[in-house]
Each structure stands twice: as structure tokens, then as C-alpha cells.
CSV table of C-alpha atoms and ligand atoms in Angstrom, one decimal:
chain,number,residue,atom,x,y,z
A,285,UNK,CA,19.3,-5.6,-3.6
A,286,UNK,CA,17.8,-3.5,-6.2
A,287,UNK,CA,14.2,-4.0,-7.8
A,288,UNK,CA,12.9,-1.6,-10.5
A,289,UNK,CA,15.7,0.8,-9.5
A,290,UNK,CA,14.4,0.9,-6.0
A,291,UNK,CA,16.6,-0.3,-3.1
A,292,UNK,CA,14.9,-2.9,-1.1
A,293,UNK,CA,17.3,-3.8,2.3
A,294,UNK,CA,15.5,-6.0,4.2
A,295,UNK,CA,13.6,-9.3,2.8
A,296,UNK,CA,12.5,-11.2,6.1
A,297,UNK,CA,11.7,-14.4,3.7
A,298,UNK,CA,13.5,-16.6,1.7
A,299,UNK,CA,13.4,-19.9,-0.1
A,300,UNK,CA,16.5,-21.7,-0.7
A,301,UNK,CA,17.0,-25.6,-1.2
A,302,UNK,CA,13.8,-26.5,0.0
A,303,UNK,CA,14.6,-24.4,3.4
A,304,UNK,CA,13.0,-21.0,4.7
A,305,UNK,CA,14.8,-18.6,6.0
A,306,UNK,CA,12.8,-16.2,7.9
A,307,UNK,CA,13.5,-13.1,10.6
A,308,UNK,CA,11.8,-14.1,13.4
A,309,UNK,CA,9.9,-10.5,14.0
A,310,UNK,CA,9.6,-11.3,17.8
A,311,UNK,CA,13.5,-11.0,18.4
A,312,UNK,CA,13.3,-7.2,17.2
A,313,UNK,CA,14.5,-4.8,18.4
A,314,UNK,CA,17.2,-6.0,20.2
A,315,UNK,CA,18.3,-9.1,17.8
A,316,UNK,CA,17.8,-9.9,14.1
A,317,UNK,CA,17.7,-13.8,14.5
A,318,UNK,CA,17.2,-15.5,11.3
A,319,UNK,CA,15.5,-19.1,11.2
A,320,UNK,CA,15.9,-21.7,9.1
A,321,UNK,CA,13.0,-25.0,8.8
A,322,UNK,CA,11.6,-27.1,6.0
A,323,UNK,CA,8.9,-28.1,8.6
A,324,UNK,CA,5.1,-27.1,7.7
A,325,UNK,CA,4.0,-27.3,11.1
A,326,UNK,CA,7.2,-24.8,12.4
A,327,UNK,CA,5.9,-22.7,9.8
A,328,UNK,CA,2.4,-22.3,10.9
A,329,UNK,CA,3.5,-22.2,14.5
A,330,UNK,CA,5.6,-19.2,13.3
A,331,UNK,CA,2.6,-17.5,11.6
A,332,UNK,CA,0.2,-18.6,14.9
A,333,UNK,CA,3.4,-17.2,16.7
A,334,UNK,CA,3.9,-13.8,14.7
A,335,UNK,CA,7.1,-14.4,14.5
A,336,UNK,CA,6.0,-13.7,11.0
A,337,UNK,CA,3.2,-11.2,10.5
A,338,UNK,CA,1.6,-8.6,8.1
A,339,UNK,CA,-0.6,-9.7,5.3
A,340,UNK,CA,1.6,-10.0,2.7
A,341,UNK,CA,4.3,-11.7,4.9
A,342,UNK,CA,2.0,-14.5,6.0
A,343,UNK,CA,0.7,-14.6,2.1
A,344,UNK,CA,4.1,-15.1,0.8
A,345,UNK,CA,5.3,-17.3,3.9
A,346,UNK,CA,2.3,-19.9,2.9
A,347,UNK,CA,2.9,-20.1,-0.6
A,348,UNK,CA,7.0,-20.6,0.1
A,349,UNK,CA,5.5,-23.3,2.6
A,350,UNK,CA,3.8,-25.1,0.1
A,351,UNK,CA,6.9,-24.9,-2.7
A,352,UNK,CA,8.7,-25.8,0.3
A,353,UNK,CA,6.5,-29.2,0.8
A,354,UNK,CA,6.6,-30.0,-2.9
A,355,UNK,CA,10.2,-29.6,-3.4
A,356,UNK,CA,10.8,-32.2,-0.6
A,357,UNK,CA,8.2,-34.7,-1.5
A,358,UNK,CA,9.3,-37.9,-1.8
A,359,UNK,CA,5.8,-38.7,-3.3
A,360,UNK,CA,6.1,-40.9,-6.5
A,361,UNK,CA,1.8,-40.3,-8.2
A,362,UNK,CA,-0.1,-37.2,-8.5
A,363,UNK,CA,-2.1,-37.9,-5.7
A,364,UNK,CA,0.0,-38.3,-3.2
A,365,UNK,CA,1.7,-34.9,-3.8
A,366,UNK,CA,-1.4,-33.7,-4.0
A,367,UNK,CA,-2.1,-34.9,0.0
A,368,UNK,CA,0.8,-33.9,0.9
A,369,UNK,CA,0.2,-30.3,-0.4
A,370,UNK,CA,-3.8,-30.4,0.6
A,371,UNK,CA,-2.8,-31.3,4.3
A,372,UNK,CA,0.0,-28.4,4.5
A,373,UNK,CA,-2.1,-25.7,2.6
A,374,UNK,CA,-5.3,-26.8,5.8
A,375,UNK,CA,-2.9,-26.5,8.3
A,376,UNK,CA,-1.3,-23.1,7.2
A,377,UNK,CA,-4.9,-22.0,6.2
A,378,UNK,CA,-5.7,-22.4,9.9
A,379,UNK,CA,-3.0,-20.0,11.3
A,380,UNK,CA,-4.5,-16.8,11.2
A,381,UNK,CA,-8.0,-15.8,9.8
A,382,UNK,CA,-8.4,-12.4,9.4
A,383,UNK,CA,-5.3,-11.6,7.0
A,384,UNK,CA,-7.0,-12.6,3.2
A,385,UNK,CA,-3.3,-12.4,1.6
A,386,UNK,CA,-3.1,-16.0,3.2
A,387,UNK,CA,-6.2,-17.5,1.8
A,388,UNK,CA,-5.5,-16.1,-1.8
A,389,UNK,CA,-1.9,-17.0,-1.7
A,390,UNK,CA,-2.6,-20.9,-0.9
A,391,UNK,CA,-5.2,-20.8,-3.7
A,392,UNK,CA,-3.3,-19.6,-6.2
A,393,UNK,CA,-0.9,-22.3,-5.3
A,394,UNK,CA,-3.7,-25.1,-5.2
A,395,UNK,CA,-4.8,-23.5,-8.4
A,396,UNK,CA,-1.5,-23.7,-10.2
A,397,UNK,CA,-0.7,-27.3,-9.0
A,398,UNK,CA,-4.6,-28.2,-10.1
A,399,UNK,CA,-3.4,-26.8,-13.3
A,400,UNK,CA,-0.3,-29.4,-13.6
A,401,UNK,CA,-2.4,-32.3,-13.7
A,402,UNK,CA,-0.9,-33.8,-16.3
A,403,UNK,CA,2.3,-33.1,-16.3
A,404,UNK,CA,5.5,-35.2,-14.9
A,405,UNK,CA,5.8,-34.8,-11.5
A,406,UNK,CA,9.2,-33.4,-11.2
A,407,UNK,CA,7.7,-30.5,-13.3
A,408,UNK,CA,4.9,-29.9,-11.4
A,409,UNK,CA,7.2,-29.5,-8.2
A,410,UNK,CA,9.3,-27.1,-10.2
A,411,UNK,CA,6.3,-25.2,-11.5
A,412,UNK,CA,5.0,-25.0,-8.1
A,413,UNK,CA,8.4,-23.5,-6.3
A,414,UNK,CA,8.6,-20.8,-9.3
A,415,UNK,CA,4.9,-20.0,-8.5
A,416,UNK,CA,5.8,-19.4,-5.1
A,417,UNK,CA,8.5,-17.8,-6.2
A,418,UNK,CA,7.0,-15.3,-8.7
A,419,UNK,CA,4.9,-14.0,-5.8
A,420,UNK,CA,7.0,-13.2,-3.4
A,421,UNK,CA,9.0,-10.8,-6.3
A,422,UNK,CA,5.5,-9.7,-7.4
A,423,UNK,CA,4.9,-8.9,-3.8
A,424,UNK,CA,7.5,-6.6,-3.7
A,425,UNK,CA,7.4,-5.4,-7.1
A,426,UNK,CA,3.7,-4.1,-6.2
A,427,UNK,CA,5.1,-2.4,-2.5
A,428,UNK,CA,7.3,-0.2,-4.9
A,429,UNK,CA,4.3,0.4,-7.1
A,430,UNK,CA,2.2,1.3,-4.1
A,431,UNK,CA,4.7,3.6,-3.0
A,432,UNK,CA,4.9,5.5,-5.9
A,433,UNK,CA,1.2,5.9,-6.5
A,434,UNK,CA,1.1,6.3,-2.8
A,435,UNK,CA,3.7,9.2,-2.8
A,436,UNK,CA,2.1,11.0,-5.2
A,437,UNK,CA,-0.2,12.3,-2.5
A,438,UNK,CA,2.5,13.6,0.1
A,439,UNK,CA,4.3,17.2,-0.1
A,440,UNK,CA,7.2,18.6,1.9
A,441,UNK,CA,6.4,19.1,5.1
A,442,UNK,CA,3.6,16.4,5.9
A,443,UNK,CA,4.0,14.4,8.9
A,444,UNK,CA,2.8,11.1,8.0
A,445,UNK,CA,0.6,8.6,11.1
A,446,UNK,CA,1.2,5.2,10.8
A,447,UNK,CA,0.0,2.4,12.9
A,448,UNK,CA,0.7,-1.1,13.4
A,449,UNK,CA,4.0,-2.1,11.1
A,450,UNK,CA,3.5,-2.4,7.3
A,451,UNK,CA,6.9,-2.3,6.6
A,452,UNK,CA,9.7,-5.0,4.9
A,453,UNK,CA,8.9,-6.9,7.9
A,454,UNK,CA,5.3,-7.5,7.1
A,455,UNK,CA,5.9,-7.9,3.3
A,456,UNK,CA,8.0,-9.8,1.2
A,457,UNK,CA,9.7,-6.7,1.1
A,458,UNK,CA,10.1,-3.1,1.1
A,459,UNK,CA,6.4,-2.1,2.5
A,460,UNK,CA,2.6,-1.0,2.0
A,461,UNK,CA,2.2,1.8,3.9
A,462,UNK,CA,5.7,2.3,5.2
A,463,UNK,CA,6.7,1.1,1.7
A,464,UNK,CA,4.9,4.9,0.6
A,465,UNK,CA,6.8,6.6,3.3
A,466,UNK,CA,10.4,5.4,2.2
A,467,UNK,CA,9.6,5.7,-1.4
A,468,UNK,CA,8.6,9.5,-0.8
A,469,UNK,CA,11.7,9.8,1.5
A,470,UNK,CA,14.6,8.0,-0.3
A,471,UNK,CA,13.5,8.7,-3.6
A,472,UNK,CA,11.8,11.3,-3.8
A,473,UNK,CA,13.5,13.2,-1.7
A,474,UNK,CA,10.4,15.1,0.0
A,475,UNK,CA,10.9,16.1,3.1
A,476,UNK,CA,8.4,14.5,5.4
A,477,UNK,CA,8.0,13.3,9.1
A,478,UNK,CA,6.4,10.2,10.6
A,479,UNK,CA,4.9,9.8,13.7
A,480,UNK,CA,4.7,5.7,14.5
A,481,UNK,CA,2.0,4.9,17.4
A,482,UNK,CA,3.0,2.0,19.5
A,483,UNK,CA,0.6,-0.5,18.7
A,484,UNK,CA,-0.3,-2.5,21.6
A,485,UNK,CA,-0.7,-5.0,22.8
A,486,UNK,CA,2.0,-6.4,20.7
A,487,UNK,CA,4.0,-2.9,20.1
A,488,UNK,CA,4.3,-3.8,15.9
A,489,UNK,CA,4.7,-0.2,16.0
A,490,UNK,CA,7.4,0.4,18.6
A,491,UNK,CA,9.5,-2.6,18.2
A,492,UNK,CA,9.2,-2.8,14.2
A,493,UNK,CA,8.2,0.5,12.4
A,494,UNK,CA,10.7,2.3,14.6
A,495,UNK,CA,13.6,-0.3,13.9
A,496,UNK,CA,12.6,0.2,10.5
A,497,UNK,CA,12.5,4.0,10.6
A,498,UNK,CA,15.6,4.4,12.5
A,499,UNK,CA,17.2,2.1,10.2
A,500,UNK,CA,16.8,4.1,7.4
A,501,UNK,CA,17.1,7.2,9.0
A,502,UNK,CA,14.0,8.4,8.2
A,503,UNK,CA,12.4,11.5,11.2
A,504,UNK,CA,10.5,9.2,13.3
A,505,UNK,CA,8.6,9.8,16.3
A,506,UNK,CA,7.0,6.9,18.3
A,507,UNK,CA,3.7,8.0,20.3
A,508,UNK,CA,1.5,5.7,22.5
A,509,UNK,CA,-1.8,4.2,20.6
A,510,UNK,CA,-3.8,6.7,23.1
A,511,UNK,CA,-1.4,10.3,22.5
A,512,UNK,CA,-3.1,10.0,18.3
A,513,UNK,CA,-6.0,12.6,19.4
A,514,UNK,CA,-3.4,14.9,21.2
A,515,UNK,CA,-0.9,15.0,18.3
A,516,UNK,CA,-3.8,15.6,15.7
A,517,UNK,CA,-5.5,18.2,18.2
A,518,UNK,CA,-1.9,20.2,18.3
A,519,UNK,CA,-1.7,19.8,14.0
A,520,UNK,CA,1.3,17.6,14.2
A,521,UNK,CA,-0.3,15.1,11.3
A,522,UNK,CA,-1.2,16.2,8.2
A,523,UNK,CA,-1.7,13.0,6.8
A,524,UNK,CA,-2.3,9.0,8.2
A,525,UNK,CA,-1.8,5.8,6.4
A,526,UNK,CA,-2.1,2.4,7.3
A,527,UNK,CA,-2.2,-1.3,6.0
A,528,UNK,CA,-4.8,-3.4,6.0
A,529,UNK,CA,-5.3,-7.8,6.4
A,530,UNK,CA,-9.0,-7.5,4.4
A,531,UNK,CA,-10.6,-5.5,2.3
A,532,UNK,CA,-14.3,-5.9,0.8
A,533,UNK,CA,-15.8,-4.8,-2.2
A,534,UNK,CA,-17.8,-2.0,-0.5
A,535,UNK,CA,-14.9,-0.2,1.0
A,536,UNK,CA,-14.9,-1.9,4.5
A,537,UNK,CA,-11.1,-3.0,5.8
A,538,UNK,CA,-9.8,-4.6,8.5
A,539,UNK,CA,-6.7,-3.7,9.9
A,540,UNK,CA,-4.7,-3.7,13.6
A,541,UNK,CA,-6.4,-2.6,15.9
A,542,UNK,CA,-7.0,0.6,16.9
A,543,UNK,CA,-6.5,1.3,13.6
A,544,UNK,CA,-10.7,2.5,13.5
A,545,UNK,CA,-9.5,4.8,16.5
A,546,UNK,CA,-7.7,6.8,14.3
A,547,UNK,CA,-9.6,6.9,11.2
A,548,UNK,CA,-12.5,8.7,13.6
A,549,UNK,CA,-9.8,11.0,14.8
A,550,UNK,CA,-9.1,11.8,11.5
A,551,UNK,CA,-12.0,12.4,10.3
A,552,UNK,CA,-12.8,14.7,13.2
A,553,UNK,CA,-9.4,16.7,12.8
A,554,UNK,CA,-10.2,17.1,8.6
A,555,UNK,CA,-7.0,14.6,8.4
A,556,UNK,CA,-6.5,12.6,5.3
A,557,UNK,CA,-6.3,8.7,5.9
A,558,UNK,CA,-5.4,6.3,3.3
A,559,UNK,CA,-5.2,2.9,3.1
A,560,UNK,CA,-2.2,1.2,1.6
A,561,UNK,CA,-2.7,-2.7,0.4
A,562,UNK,CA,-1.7,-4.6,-2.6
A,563,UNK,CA,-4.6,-6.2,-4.2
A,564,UNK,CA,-4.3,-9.3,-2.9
A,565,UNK,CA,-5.8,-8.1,-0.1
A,566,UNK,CA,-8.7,-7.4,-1.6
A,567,UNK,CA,-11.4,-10.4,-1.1
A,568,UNK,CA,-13.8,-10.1,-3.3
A,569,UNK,CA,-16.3,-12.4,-2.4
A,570,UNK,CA,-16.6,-12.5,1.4
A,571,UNK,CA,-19.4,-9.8,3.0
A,572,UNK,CA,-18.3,-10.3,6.5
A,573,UNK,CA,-14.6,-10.3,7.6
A,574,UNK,CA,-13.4,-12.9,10.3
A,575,UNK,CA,-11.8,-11.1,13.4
A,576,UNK,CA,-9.4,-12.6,15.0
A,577,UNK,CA,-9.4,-13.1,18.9
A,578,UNK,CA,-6.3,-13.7,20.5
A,579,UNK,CA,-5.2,-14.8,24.1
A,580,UNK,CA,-6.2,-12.2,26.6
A,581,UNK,CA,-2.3,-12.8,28.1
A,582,UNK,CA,-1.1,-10.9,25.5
A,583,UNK,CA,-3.4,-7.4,27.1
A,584,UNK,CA,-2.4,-8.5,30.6
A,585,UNK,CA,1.2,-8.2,29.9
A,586,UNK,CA,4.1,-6.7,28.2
A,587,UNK,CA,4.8,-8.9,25.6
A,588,UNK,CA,4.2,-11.8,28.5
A,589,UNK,CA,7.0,-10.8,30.4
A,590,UNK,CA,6.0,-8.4,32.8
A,591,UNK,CA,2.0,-8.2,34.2
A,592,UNK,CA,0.2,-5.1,34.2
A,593,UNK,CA,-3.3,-6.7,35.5
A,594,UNK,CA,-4.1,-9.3,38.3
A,595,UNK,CA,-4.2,-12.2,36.4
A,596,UNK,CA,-7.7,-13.0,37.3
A,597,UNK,CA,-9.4,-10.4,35.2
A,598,UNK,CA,-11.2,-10.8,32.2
A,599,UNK,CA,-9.5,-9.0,28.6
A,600,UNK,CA,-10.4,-8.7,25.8
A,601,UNK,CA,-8.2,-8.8,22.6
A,602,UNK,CA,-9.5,-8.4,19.1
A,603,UNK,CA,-6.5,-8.2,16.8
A,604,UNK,CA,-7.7,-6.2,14.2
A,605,UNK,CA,-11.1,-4.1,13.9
A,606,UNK,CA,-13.3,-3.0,10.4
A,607,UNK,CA,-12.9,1.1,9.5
A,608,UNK,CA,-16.2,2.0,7.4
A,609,UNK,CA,-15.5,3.4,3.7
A,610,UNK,CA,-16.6,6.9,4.8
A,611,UNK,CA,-13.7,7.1,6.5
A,612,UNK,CA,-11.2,6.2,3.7
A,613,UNK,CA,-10.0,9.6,1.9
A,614,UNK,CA,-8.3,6.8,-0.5
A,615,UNK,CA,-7.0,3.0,-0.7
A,616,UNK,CA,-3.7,3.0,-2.3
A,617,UNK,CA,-3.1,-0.5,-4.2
A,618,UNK,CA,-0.4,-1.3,-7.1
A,619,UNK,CA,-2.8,-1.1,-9.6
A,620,UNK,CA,-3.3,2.7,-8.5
A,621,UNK,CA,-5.0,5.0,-6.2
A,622,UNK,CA,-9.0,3.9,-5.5
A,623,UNK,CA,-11.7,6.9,-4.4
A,624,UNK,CA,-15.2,6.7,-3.1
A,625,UNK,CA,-17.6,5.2,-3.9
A,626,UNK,CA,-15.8,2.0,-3.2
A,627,UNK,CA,-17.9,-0.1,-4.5
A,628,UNK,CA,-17.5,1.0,-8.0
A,629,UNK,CA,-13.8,2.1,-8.0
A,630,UNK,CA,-12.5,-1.2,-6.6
A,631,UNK,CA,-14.4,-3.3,-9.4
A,632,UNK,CA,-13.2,-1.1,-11.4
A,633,UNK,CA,-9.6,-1.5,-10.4
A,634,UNK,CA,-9.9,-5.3,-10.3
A,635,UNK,CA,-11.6,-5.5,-13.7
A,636,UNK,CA,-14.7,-6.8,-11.9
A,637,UNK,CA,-18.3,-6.3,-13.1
B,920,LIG,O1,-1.3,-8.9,13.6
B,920,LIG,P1,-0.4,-8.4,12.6
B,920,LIG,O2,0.9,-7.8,13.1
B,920,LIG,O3,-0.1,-9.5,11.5
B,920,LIG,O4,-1.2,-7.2,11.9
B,920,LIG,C1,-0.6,-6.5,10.8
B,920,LIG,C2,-1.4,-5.4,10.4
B,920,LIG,O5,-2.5,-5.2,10.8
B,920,LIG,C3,-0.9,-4.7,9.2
B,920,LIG,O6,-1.2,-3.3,9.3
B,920,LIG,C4,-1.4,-5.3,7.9
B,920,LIG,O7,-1.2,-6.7,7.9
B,920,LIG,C5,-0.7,-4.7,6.7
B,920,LIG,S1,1.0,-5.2,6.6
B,920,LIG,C6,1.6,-4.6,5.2
């Protein structure tokens, strides 16, 4: 389909007669499996899962969730829809904790169905499913945006790092970072390079950004999470950007793993590194972001297939970890392109005092 002019090929979400459809992200690369449910608790277990991931993704899968729960209610006063849609918006609001997209997308749900009060119910479940709705095209209305501020600040001839997988798989559609990357590609035409790091322990990177990448025919080459020093050492990047699941008012964001790692490299090597996020990642009242901890399985083997430690020993597996603003060159949003210092440009950006 076609958005703003912009050709967006893959949406991994959709809402149709009270049903999601989603592409269970796990599958990739060797199948694109759809799934179908108008279950709340499959849909958490999907996010809990990853067989739906990235901050927008899980943002718009929760709000789709809830239009999901009101347009099958069977509930006949106010306040039972409103337990119905209270007990679905706690359980998705317990999936994941780092990623802020979720947390704002439920509320503006909650907000909007607070808003409804007094309206006929039928109303208020039809308002609620075109909320949901609205965000997932605003979603990927802002990805194009962010990839034509974002593209603004590539040239011929860069070679792009990207971590992690910020792509139409982690969005509604089209991409943060990656969304930058195919917008400078396809569009513009320049004549860049991307070099994808594997991303363990989950390998977002090689199973997802290279599908994507290869998909679209875009020069990709995939490097393991600990080759990113020896590829900036040789002068194969001239520029990184990534995603991000948080970001606070002082510059701080969260983001995969690793994703620290490279910002320090960068710095080192005199490398540009950008952020790419919509603005509804940006939490703008938290001061400490949540990491999440996941099962230490998931570092003693592929993917839980094959072991690559005895099973005894201890791991450790943050998902994500917190880059420090003097590390951001830039974060790129829809709204526009934010510089240091942070904690003036992102008020400003957000229209916050
Ligand atoms: O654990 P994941 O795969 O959900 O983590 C995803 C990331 O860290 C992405 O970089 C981030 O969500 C931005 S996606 C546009």
C-alpha cells in the first residue's frame, strides 16, 4: 500500500472484524506465518513471547487489543465495558516493561473511552476501535516522517550501523531507524550501505533487519554484535542509528542491548549516532527507566534450540541497557530532528515547559 506517497510493504498488524492478524516475528526468516486471535491473553502471551516486538509494534498491538476487547463485548452498562477493558489494558500493561510506546498507547485508549462516558455504548465501542485505529496509521504516518527528517542527515556513500531491528516488523509499519534507511534508499535514491549487527541473544538483527534488508534489496551486511569496533576501527561506518523502547526528558534512552556498546564505540571512532523514535516513546514523566530481565535460557542457547553453555551456569540477560545523552549526536522523531542539550530541545519539541 501507499501512505503519503511512500510505499509501505509490510504491516505485521492488523484489525479486522474484531480479529488480529499479526506476523508472528519468531517464524522469520524461514516462514512468514500470520496469526489470527481475538483472545487478550494470546495477545499478551504474544508480546511476553516476542512474537511481536519493537516499541511501536507492542504500542500499536495493545491498543488494537483493547478495540479488539470492546468490539466483542457483549457487556450491556458502562461499567461493565469498562472491566472488561480495565482487566485487558493490566494484563497487556504487564507484558513487557521497558518499551513506553505500550504504556502510552493503553492510556490513550483508557483516556479516550474515559472520555465516552456519556455516550451510547455501541458508540463508545466504535470510537474506541477508530482510536486504535487512528494510531496504528499515525504510527506509520510518523515512521515516513522520521525517515525523511532522518534522511536528511545521510549522503552518498555512508554506510549506515544498525542494531537490534527497527524495521516494519517492530512498527505498525514501514520503520524508525530502518524506516530512515529505506526512505534514503528508495526514495531518495542516495546511495548508501548498511551494516546490521546480529543482535543476540535473540538475533532481531540477523533474522529480521536482514530479511528486511534483503527484501528490499537494500546493500546489507550482517556482522556479529562483537565485530562493531573492528568495522569502525577499519572506517567501514560513517554513520549508526538505532531505535529506542524509552526515552527521558534529559536525553537518557533505553534501547537493545548492546546498543550502549556502540554508542561508546562511536564516540571513540568520531562516528555520528542517532537515535530514531517516534514521540511516543518519549516518557515524559518517569526519571528512572525499568529494564527488563529476561530468562537467562535465552543466553544459554540459540534461540533455545541448540546449548552453547552447561546448563548449570548462571547468565545474565538484560534486554535493553540506558545510552547517556552525551553520546547522542541527534534523536530523530516525527516532529523533527532534536540536538543537545536534551533537556531543552525535547521540551521544546513536545511543547513542554
Ligand atoms: O526486545 P525487542 O526486540 O522488543 O527490542 C526492540 C528494540 O530495542 C528496538 O530497537 C526498539 O524497540 C525500537 S523498534 C522501532
Amino acid at each position: 500500500m501507499f501512505i503519503e506517497g511512500v510505499k509501505v510493504e509490510i504491516v505485521p498488524l492488523e484489525f479486522r472484524n474484531g480479529k488480529i492478524r499479526f506476523i508472528d516475528v519468531t517464524k522469520l526468516p524461514e516462514e512468514l506465518v500470520y496469526v489470527k486471535t481475538d483472545n487478550v491473553e494470546r495477545l499478551a502471551k504474544a508480546i511476553e513471547r516476542m512474537e511481536i516486538r519493537g516499541a511501536p509494534a507492542i504500542g500499536v498491538a495493545a491498543a488494537l487489543g483493547l478495540a479488539m476487547v470492546a468490539y466483542n463485548s457483549k457487556a450491556k452498562t458502562y461499567s461493565k465495558l469498562a472491566k472488561e477493558l480495565y482487566d485487558a489494558a493490566e494484563r497487556l500493561r504487564k507484558t513487557r516493561p521497558t518499551a513506553y510506546n505500550l504504556f502510552w498507547a493503553i492510556n490513550r485508549i483508557i483516556k479516550k473511552f474515559n472520555e465516552l462516558k456519556n455516550k451510547p455504548l455501541d458508540i463508545i465501542k466504535s470510537e474506541i476501535v477508530r482510536e486504535a485505529l487512528s494510531m496504528q496509521l499515525e504510527d506509520i504516518k510518523n515512521n515516513i516522517s522520521i525517515g525523511k527528517h532522518g534522511a536528511s542527515l545521510l549522503k552518498d556513500g555512508d554506510t549506515v550501523l544498525t542494531h537490534c531491528n527497527t524495521g516494519s516488523l517492530a512498527t505498525a509499519g514501514y520503520g524508525t531507524a530502518l524506516g530512515i534507511i529505506r526512505y534514503a534508499y528508495h526514495v531518495q535514491k542516495k546511495k548508501i550501505k548498511v551494516i546490521a549487527t546480529e543482535t543476540r541473544p535473540l538475533l532481531q538483527g540477523a533474522r529480521l533487519t536482514a530479511w528486511e534488508l534483503v527484501r528490499e534489496k537494500i546493500p546489507a551486511t550482517l556482522v556479529t554484535d562483537n565485530m562493531v569496533g573492528y568495522v569502525m576501527s577499519k572506517g567501514m561506518v560513517t554513520k549508526v542509528i538505532v531505535g529506542a523502547d524509552r526515552i527521558l526528558l534529559d536525553g537518557r534512552v533505553a534501547n537493545k542491548i548492546g546498543t550502549y556498546s556502540i554508542a561508546v564505540l562511536a564516540k571513540h571512532h568520531n562516528i555520528p549516532f542517532y537515535i530514531a523514535a517516534p514521540t511516543s516513546t518519549i516518557d515524559p514523566k518517569s526519571k528512572e527507566i525499568p529494564i527488563e530481565h529476561r530468562k537467562p535460557e535465552e543466553v544459554k542457547t540459540v534461540l533455545g534450540k541448540i546449548a552453547t553453555a552447561p546448563r548449570e551456569v548462571e547468565a545474565l540477560n538484560p534486554a535493553f541497557d540506558i545510552t547517556p545523552p552525551e553520546l547522542i549526536t541527534a534523536i530523530i522523531t516525527e516532529k523533527g530532528i532534536a540536538r543537545p542539550p536534551y533537556d531543552k530541545s525535547i521540551r521544546k519539541m513536545l511543547g513542554l515547559k
